[in-house]
Amino acid sequence: AQTVTQSQPEMSVQEAETVTLSCTYDTSESNYYLFWYKQPPSRQMILVIRQEAYKQQNATENRFSVNFQKAAKSFSLKISDSQLGDTAMYFCALRPLGNEKLTFGTGTRLTIIP
Amino acid sequence: DVKVTQSSRYLVKRTGEKVFLECVQDMDHENMFWYRQDPGLGLRLIYFSYDVKMKEKGDIPEGYSVSREKKERFSLILESASTNQTSMYLCASSSRGRQNQPQHFGDGTRLSIL
């Protein structure tokens, strides 16, 4: 069984600042995928960024990057130059190789303050 | 782009009613999922289907059933709705075997049971 823990239920930062959302996980699998999803208010959940556990290089997508620490089972999301449109619920998720199902964390509600 | 369409954004039903939530995807995905989203609990998997007429219980299947008669459509059924089933329901789909690919979500159905 897998578990995903997001210890920050809510966060808020000023526009243009950098913010880091934390995620830790537990799995007995050696190969797996990690994802960050974003759910804006009243809108569809979309993928922000993904990381393959066998890749040591941290994934980056424009202003979004991750700090993947496999030994520590940590997968944090850094948002640089935060924008008002980044206001959303953010979910961390894990999928072991060979398993079609995702395990989600409880989410972090991020508010960007103008 | 993948389109996952849920039949209703908002739904109000009474206790004891039989409730159908419909989900259709247009990308020929093998996998389809139903989640329940509650504050502080994240997304919890209710049922999963990896093929037509195939289903697998998720973490919280009690009180729910599903139907997948066609590849593109996955229905969630509340046999006898109860107030503790008031929640946001999310449908998702993904391509089987392509595990670095994300699940794609619908807009969600906010269901209230009175």
PDB file of C-alpha atoms in Angstrom:
ATOM      1  CA  ALA A   1       0.000   0.000   0.000  1.00  0.00           C
ATOM      2  CA  GLN A   2       1.071   3.553  -0.670  1.00  0.00           C
ATOM      3  CA  THR A   3       0.547   6.699   1.346  1.00  0.00           C
ATOM      4  CA  VAL A   4       1.010  10.326   0.343  1.00  0.00           C
ATOM      5  CA  THR A   5       1.179  13.079   2.950  1.00  0.00           C
ATOM      6  CA  GLN A   6       0.764  16.798   2.394  1.00  0.00           C
ATOM      7  CA  SER A   7       1.341  18.479   5.733  1.00  0.00           C
ATOM      8  CA  GLN A   8       0.322  22.014   4.739  1.00  0.00           C
ATOM      9  CA  PRO A   9      -3.480  22.271   4.429  1.00  0.00           C
ATOM     10  CA  GLU A  10      -3.316  25.948   3.480  1.00  0.00           C
ATOM     11  CA  MET A  11      -0.674  28.417   2.335  1.00  0.00           C
ATOM     12  CA  SER A  12      -0.684  31.958   1.077  1.00  0.00           C
ATOM     13  CA  VAL A  13       1.997  34.104  -0.520  1.00  0.00           C
ATOM     14  CA  GLN A  14       2.291  37.468  -2.167  1.00  0.00           C
ATOM     15  CA  GLU A  15       2.177  37.665  -5.929  1.00  0.00           C
ATOM     16  CA  ALA A  16       5.626  37.320  -7.560  1.00  0.00           C
ATOM     17  CA  GLU A  17       7.067  35.458  -4.553  1.00  0.00           C
ATOM     18  CA  THR A  18       8.330  31.890  -4.587  1.00  0.00           C
ATOM     19  CA  VAL A  19       6.449  29.217  -2.679  1.00  0.00           C
ATOM     20  CA  THR A  20       7.224  25.573  -1.929  1.00  0.00           C
ATOM     21  CA  LEU A  21       4.566  22.946  -1.279  1.00  0.00           C
ATOM     22  CA  SER A  22       5.702  19.831   0.533  1.00  0.00           C
ATOM     23  CA  CYS A  23       4.830  16.211  -0.139  1.00  0.00           C
ATOM     24  CA  THR A  24       6.160  13.048   1.412  1.00  0.00           C
ATOM     25  CA  TYR A  25       5.207   9.538   0.482  1.00  0.00           C
ATOM     26  CA  ASP A  26       5.717   5.964   1.441  1.00  0.00           C
ATOM     27  CA  THR A  27       5.914   2.994  -0.885  1.00  0.00           C
ATOM     28  CA  SER A  28       7.723  -0.311  -0.952  1.00  0.00           C
ATOM     29  CA  GLU A  29       8.095  -0.091  -4.723  1.00  0.00           C
ATOM     30  CA  SER A  30      11.398   0.939  -6.250  1.00  0.00           C
ATOM     31  CA  ASN A  31       9.946   2.262  -9.493  1.00  0.00           C
ATOM     32  CA  TYR A  32       7.059   4.690  -9.515  1.00  0.00           C
ATOM     33  CA  TYR A  33       5.793   7.990 -10.864  1.00  0.00           C
ATOM     34  CA  LEU A  34       5.000  11.127  -8.924  1.00  0.00           C
ATOM     35  CA  PHE A  35       2.633  13.862 -10.009  1.00  0.00           C
ATOM     36  CA  TRP A  36       1.487  17.282  -8.914  1.00  0.00           C
ATOM     37  CA  TYR A  37      -2.039  18.233  -9.929  1.00  0.00           C
ATOM     38  CA  LYS A  38      -3.682  21.644  -9.721  1.00  0.00           C
ATOM     39  CA  GLN A  39      -7.402  22.212  -9.140  1.00  0.00           C
ATOM     40  CA  PRO A  40      -8.387  25.887  -9.566  1.00  0.00           C
ATOM     41  CA  PRO A  41     -11.602  27.028  -7.866  1.00  0.00           C
ATOM     42  CA  SER A  42     -14.607  25.469  -9.612  1.00  0.00           C
ATOM     43  CA  ARG A  43     -12.429  24.240 -12.422  1.00  0.00           C
ATOM     44  CA  GLN A  44     -10.982  21.025 -13.745  1.00  0.00           C
ATOM     45  CA  MET A  45      -8.015  19.251 -12.156  1.00  0.00           C
ATOM     46  CA  ILE A  46      -4.989  19.404 -14.425  1.00  0.00           C
ATOM     47  CA  LEU A  47      -1.471  18.032 -14.360  1.00  0.00           C
ATOM     48  CA  VAL A  48       1.240  20.477 -13.316  1.00  0.00           C
ATOM     49  CA  ILE A  49       4.353  18.335 -13.401  1.00  0.00           C
ATOM     50  CA  ARG A  50       5.478  14.706 -13.242  1.00  0.00           C
ATOM     51  CA  GLN A  51       8.616  12.906 -12.089  1.00  0.00           C
ATOM     52  CA  GLU A  52       9.811   9.405 -12.831  1.00  0.00           C
ATOM     53  CA  ALA A  53      11.484   7.915  -9.780  1.00  0.00           C
ATOM     54  CA  TYR A  54      14.321   6.354 -11.733  1.00  0.00           C
ATOM     55  CA  LYS A  55      15.361   9.770 -13.042  1.00  0.00           C
ATOM     56  CA  GLN A  56      17.593  11.695 -10.682  1.00  0.00           C
ATOM     57  CA  GLN A  57      17.151  15.001 -12.468  1.00  0.00           C
ATOM     58  CA  ASN A  58      14.389  17.129 -11.039  1.00  0.00           C
ATOM     59  CA  ALA A  59      11.540  17.878 -13.430  1.00  0.00           C
ATOM     60  CA  THR A  60      10.875  21.469 -14.478  1.00  0.00           C
ATOM     61  CA  GLU A  61       7.953  23.035 -16.334  1.00  0.00           C
ATOM     62  CA  ASN A  62       8.371  26.774 -16.789  1.00  0.00           C
ATOM     63  CA  ARG A  63       7.800  28.363 -13.353  1.00  0.00           C
ATOM     64  CA  PHE A  64       7.140  24.994 -11.726  1.00  0.00           C
ATOM     65  CA  SER A  65       9.903  22.711 -10.522  1.00  0.00           C
ATOM     66  CA  VAL A  66      10.210  19.828  -8.100  1.00  0.00           C
ATOM     67  CA  ASN A  67      12.750  18.819  -5.502  1.00  0.00           C
ATOM     68  CA  PHE A  68      12.722  15.037  -5.618  1.00  0.00           C
ATOM     69  CA  GLN A  69      14.612  13.328  -2.812  1.00  0.00           C
ATOM     70  CA  LYS A  70      14.140   9.598  -3.348  1.00  0.00           C
ATOM     71  CA  ALA A  71      15.934   8.430  -0.212  1.00  0.00           C
ATOM     72  CA  ALA A  72      13.910  10.796   1.929  1.00  0.00           C
ATOM     73  CA  LYS A  73      10.718   9.995  -0.032  1.00  0.00           C
ATOM     74  CA  SER A  74      10.073  13.666  -0.534  1.00  0.00           C
ATOM     75  CA  PHE A  75       8.606  15.405  -3.583  1.00  0.00           C
ATOM     76  CA  SER A  76       8.112  19.142  -3.082  1.00  0.00           C
ATOM     77  CA  LEU A  77       6.758  21.587  -5.655  1.00  0.00           C
ATOM     78  CA  LYS A  78       8.312  25.010  -6.091  1.00  0.00           C
ATOM     79  CA  ILE A  79       6.378  27.759  -7.827  1.00  0.00           C
ATOM     80  CA  SER A  80       8.508  30.717  -8.854  1.00  0.00           C
ATOM     81  CA  ASP A  81       7.211  34.205  -9.621  1.00  0.00           C
ATOM     82  CA  SER A  82       3.777  33.207  -8.375  1.00  0.00           C
ATOM     83  CA  GLN A  83       0.758  34.573 -10.238  1.00  0.00           C
ATOM     84  CA  LEU A  84      -2.871  35.108  -9.267  1.00  0.00           C
ATOM     85  CA  GLY A  85      -3.816  32.233 -11.565  1.00  0.00           C
ATOM     86  CA  ASP A  86      -1.778  29.878  -9.400  1.00  0.00           C
ATOM     87  CA  THR A  87      -4.465  30.110  -6.719  1.00  0.00           C
ATOM     88  CA  ALA A  88      -5.769  26.540  -6.460  1.00  0.00           C
ATOM     89  CA  MET A  89      -5.780  23.277  -4.558  1.00  0.00           C
ATOM     90  CA  TYR A  90      -2.618  21.323  -5.249  1.00  0.00           C
ATOM     91  CA  PHE A  91      -2.512  17.554  -4.926  1.00  0.00           C
ATOM     92  CA  CYS A  92       0.511  15.319  -4.839  1.00  0.00           C
ATOM     93  CA  ALA A  93      -0.006  11.790  -6.213  1.00  0.00           C
ATOM     94  CA  LEU A  94       1.952   8.572  -6.600  1.00  0.00           C
ATOM     95  CA  ARG A  95       1.596   5.650  -9.007  1.00  0.00           C
ATOM     96  CA  PRO A  96       3.819   2.581  -8.723  1.00  0.00           C
ATOM     97  CA  LEU A  97       5.046   1.017 -11.910  1.00  0.00           C
ATOM     98  CA  GLY A  98       2.609  -1.674 -12.994  1.00  0.00           C
ATOM     99  CA  ASN A  99      -0.258  -0.135 -11.074  1.00  0.00           C
ATOM    100  CA  GLU A 100      -2.879   1.873 -12.945  1.00  0.00           C
ATOM    101  CA  LYS A 101      -4.190   3.597  -9.819  1.00  0.00           C
ATOM    102  CA  LEU A 102      -3.077   6.848  -8.220  1.00  0.00           C
ATOM    103  CA  THR A 103      -2.774   7.523  -4.505  1.00  0.00           C
ATOM    104  CA  PHE A 104      -3.433  11.166  -3.661  1.00  0.00           C
ATOM    105  CA  GLY A 105      -2.454  13.355  -0.748  1.00  0.00           C
ATOM    106  CA  THR A 106      -5.021  15.457   1.081  1.00  0.00           C
ATOM    107  CA  GLY A 107      -4.103  18.615  -0.813  1.00  0.00           C
ATOM    108  CA  THR A 108      -2.750  22.093  -0.100  1.00  0.00           C
ATOM    109  CA  ARG A 109      -4.937  25.113  -0.712  1.00  0.00           C
ATOM    110  CA  LEU A 110      -2.671  27.839  -2.098  1.00  0.00           C
ATOM    111  CA  THR A 111      -3.790  31.457  -2.258  1.00  0.00           C
ATOM    112  CA  ILE A 112      -1.792  34.073  -4.142  1.00  0.00           C
ATOM    113  CA  ILE A 113      -2.342  37.515  -2.640  1.00  0.00           C
ATOM    114  CA  PRO A 114      -2.282  40.531  -4.979  1.00  0.00           C
TER     115      PRO A 114
ATOM    116  CA  ASP B   1      -6.923  17.316 -26.067  1.00  0.00           C
ATOM    117  CA  VAL B   2      -8.543  14.718 -23.889  1.00  0.00           C
ATOM    118  CA  LYS B   3     -12.084  15.525 -22.958  1.00  0.00           C
ATOM    119  CA  VAL B   4     -13.737  13.944 -19.941  1.00  0.00           C
ATOM    120  CA  THR B   5     -17.332  15.036 -19.588  1.00  0.00           C
ATOM    121  CA  GLN B   6     -19.463  14.565 -16.512  1.00  0.00           C
ATOM    122  CA  SER B   7     -23.172  14.846 -17.086  1.00  0.00           C
ATOM    123  CA  SER B   8     -23.950  17.329 -14.297  1.00  0.00           C
ATOM    124  CA  ARG B   9     -21.975  20.005 -12.443  1.00  0.00           C
ATOM    125  CA  TYR B  10     -24.505  20.191  -9.620  1.00  0.00           C
ATOM    126  CA  LEU B  11     -27.089  17.661  -8.514  1.00  0.00           C
ATOM    127  CA  VAL B  12     -29.547  17.614  -5.625  1.00  0.00           C
ATOM    128  CA  LYS B  13     -31.276  14.377  -4.648  1.00  0.00           C
ATOM    129  CA  ARG B  14     -33.218  13.007  -1.702  1.00  0.00           C
ATOM    130  CA  THR B  15     -32.238  10.210   0.661  1.00  0.00           C
ATOM    131  CA  GLY B  16     -33.223   6.816  -0.610  1.00  0.00           C
ATOM    132  CA  GLU B  17     -33.185   7.826  -4.264  1.00  0.00           C
ATOM    133  CA  LYS B  18     -31.177   5.902  -6.831  1.00  0.00           C
ATOM    134  CA  VAL B  19     -28.650   8.305  -8.331  1.00  0.00           C
ATOM    135  CA  PHE B  20     -26.717   7.964 -11.572  1.00  0.00           C
ATOM    136  CA  LEU B  21     -23.577   9.955 -12.327  1.00  0.00           C
ATOM    137  CA  GLU B  22     -22.386   9.661 -15.908  1.00  0.00           C
ATOM    138  CA  CYS B  23     -18.934  10.156 -17.347  1.00  0.00           C
ATOM    139  CA  VAL B  24     -17.812  10.060 -20.983  1.00  0.00           C
ATOM    140  CA  GLN B  25     -14.286  10.326 -22.371  1.00  0.00           C
ATOM    141  CA  ASP B  26     -13.318  10.849 -25.995  1.00  0.00           C
ATOM    142  CA  MET B  27      -9.729   9.543 -26.089  1.00  0.00           C
ATOM    143  CA  ASP B  28     -10.319   5.804 -26.311  1.00  0.00           C
ATOM    144  CA  HIS B  29      -8.784   5.320 -22.869  1.00  0.00           C
ATOM    145  CA  GLU B  30      -8.970   1.863 -21.362  1.00  0.00           C
ATOM    146  CA  ASN B  31      -8.945   3.026 -17.736  1.00  0.00           C
ATOM    147  CA  MET B  32     -11.683   5.011 -16.074  1.00  0.00           C
ATOM    148  CA  PHE B  33     -11.997   6.021 -12.439  1.00  0.00           C
ATOM    149  CA  TRP B  34     -14.501   7.456 -10.013  1.00  0.00           C
ATOM    150  CA  TYR B  35     -13.215   9.474  -7.055  1.00  0.00           C
ATOM    151  CA  ARG B  36     -14.849  11.204  -4.178  1.00  0.00           C
ATOM    152  CA  GLN B  37     -13.319  14.502  -2.995  1.00  0.00           C
ATOM    153  CA  ASP B  38     -13.948  15.764   0.532  1.00  0.00           C
ATOM    154  CA  PRO B  39     -12.198  18.622   2.385  1.00  0.00           C
ATOM    155  CA  GLY B  40      -9.238  17.368   4.363  1.00  0.00           C
ATOM    156  CA  LEU B  41      -9.467  13.909   2.851  1.00  0.00           C
ATOM    157  CA  GLY B  42      -8.217  14.534  -0.669  1.00  0.00           C
ATOM    158  CA  LEU B  43      -9.351  12.231  -3.464  1.00  0.00           C
ATOM    159  CA  ARG B  44     -10.425   8.732  -2.574  1.00  0.00           C
ATOM    160  CA  LEU B  45     -10.948   6.063  -5.203  1.00  0.00           C
ATOM    161  CA  ILE B  46     -14.418   4.543  -5.286  1.00  0.00           C
ATOM    162  CA  TYR B  47     -14.178   2.259  -8.313  1.00  0.00           C
ATOM    163  CA  PHE B  48     -11.880   1.666 -11.229  1.00  0.00           C
ATOM    164  CA  SER B  49     -12.491   0.038 -14.616  1.00  0.00           C
ATOM    165  CA  TYR B  50      -9.733  -1.131 -16.939  1.00  0.00           C
ATOM    166  CA  ASP B  51     -11.948  -2.444 -19.711  1.00  0.00           C
ATOM    167  CA  VAL B  52     -15.536  -2.755 -20.824  1.00  0.00           C
ATOM    168  CA  LYS B  53     -17.587  -4.687 -18.274  1.00  0.00           C
ATOM    169  CA  MET B  54     -14.556  -4.919 -15.963  1.00  0.00           C
ATOM    170  CA  LYS B  55     -14.469  -3.191 -12.601  1.00  0.00           C
ATOM    171  CA  GLU B  56     -12.381  -3.179  -9.496  1.00  0.00           C
ATOM    172  CA  LYS B  57     -13.214  -1.823  -6.058  1.00  0.00           C
ATOM    173  CA  GLY B  58     -11.269   1.130  -4.825  1.00  0.00           C
ATOM    174  CA  ASP B  59     -10.786   2.309  -1.268  1.00  0.00           C
ATOM    175  CA  ILE B  60     -14.390   3.274  -0.485  1.00  0.00           C
ATOM    176  CA  PRO B  61     -16.808   1.223  -2.612  1.00  0.00           C
ATOM    177  CA  GLU B  62     -19.520   0.757   0.035  1.00  0.00           C
ATOM    178  CA  GLY B  63     -22.847   2.195  -1.054  1.00  0.00           C
ATOM    179  CA  TYR B  64     -21.762   2.555  -4.677  1.00  0.00           C
ATOM    180  CA  SER B  65     -21.787   0.469  -7.818  1.00  0.00           C
ATOM    181  CA  VAL B  66     -20.568   1.126 -11.353  1.00  0.00           C
ATOM    182  CA  SER B  67     -21.371   0.194 -14.903  1.00  0.00           C
ATOM    183  CA  ARG B  68     -19.199   0.169 -17.988  1.00  0.00           C
ATOM    184  CA  GLU B  69     -21.107  -1.100 -20.981  1.00  0.00           C
ATOM    185  CA  LYS B  70     -19.141   0.927 -23.525  1.00  0.00           C
ATOM    186  CA  LYS B  71     -15.488   1.885 -23.525  1.00  0.00           C
ATOM    187  CA  GLU B  72     -16.132   5.612 -23.475  1.00  0.00           C
ATOM    188  CA  ARG B  73     -18.739   5.653 -20.699  1.00  0.00           C
ATOM    189  CA  PHE B  74     -18.413   4.905 -16.997  1.00  0.00           C
ATOM    190  CA  SER B  75     -21.377   5.343 -14.682  1.00  0.00           C
ATOM    191  CA  LEU B  76     -21.404   5.631 -10.909  1.00  0.00           C
ATOM    192  CA  ILE B  77     -24.574   4.500  -9.166  1.00  0.00           C
ATOM    193  CA  LEU B  78     -25.708   5.317  -5.668  1.00  0.00           C
ATOM    194  CA  GLU B  79     -28.195   2.531  -5.025  1.00  0.00           C
ATOM    195  CA  SER B  80     -29.964   4.287  -2.141  1.00  0.00           C
ATOM    196  CA  ALA B  81     -28.535   7.747  -1.567  1.00  0.00           C
ATOM    197  CA  SER B  82     -27.692   8.805   1.965  1.00  0.00           C
ATOM    198  CA  THR B  83     -26.699  12.185   3.390  1.00  0.00           C
ATOM    199  CA  ASN B  84     -23.129  11.000   4.004  1.00  0.00           C
ATOM    200  CA  GLN B  85     -22.738  10.656   0.244  1.00  0.00           C
ATOM    201  CA  THR B  86     -22.983  14.405  -0.183  1.00  0.00           C
ATOM    202  CA  SER B  87     -19.677  15.218  -1.835  1.00  0.00           C
ATOM    203  CA  MET B  88     -17.793  16.216  -4.967  1.00  0.00           C
ATOM    204  CA  TYR B  89     -17.425  13.329  -7.418  1.00  0.00           C
ATOM    205  CA  LEU B  90     -14.654  13.313  -9.992  1.00  0.00           C
ATOM    206  CA  CYS B  91     -14.322  11.048 -13.004  1.00  0.00           C
ATOM    207  CA  ALA B  92     -10.965  10.423 -14.664  1.00  0.00           C
ATOM    208  CA  SER B  93      -9.533   8.400 -17.520  1.00  0.00           C
ATOM    209  CA  SER B  94      -6.099   7.232 -18.574  1.00  0.00           C
ATOM    210  CA  SER B  95      -4.388   5.085 -21.152  1.00  0.00           C
ATOM    211  CA  ARG B  96      -3.582   1.612 -19.900  1.00  0.00           C
ATOM    212  CA  GLY B  97       0.095   0.750 -19.668  1.00  0.00           C
ATOM    213  CA  ARG B  98       1.335   4.273 -20.302  1.00  0.00           C
ATOM    214  CA  GLN B  99       2.055   4.967 -16.685  1.00  0.00           C
ATOM    215  CA  ASN B 100       4.018   8.153 -17.076  1.00  0.00           C
ATOM    216  CA  GLN B 101       0.897   9.658 -18.605  1.00  0.00           C
ATOM    217  CA  PRO B 102      -1.480  11.457 -16.253  1.00  0.00           C
ATOM    218  CA  GLN B 103      -5.062  10.762 -15.512  1.00  0.00           C
ATOM    219  CA  HIS B 104      -7.409  13.266 -17.157  1.00  0.00           C
ATOM    220  CA  PHE B 105     -10.253  14.591 -15.066  1.00  0.00           C
ATOM    221  CA  GLY B 106     -13.750  15.853 -15.664  1.00  0.00           C
ATOM    222  CA  ASP B 107     -15.112  19.047 -14.127  1.00  0.00           C
ATOM    223  CA  GLY B 108     -16.691  17.181 -11.229  1.00  0.00           C
ATOM    224  CA  THR B 109     -20.247  16.761  -9.993  1.00  0.00           C
ATOM    225  CA  ARG B 110     -21.169  18.384  -6.712  1.00  0.00           C
ATOM    226  CA  LEU B 111     -23.853  16.109  -5.295  1.00  0.00           C
ATOM    227  CA  SER B 112     -26.082  17.085  -2.393  1.00  0.00           C
ATOM    228  CA  ILE B 113     -28.283  14.503  -0.718  1.00  0.00           C
ATOM    229  CA  LEU B 114     -31.099  16.041   1.331  1.00  0.00           C
TER     230      LEU B 114
END
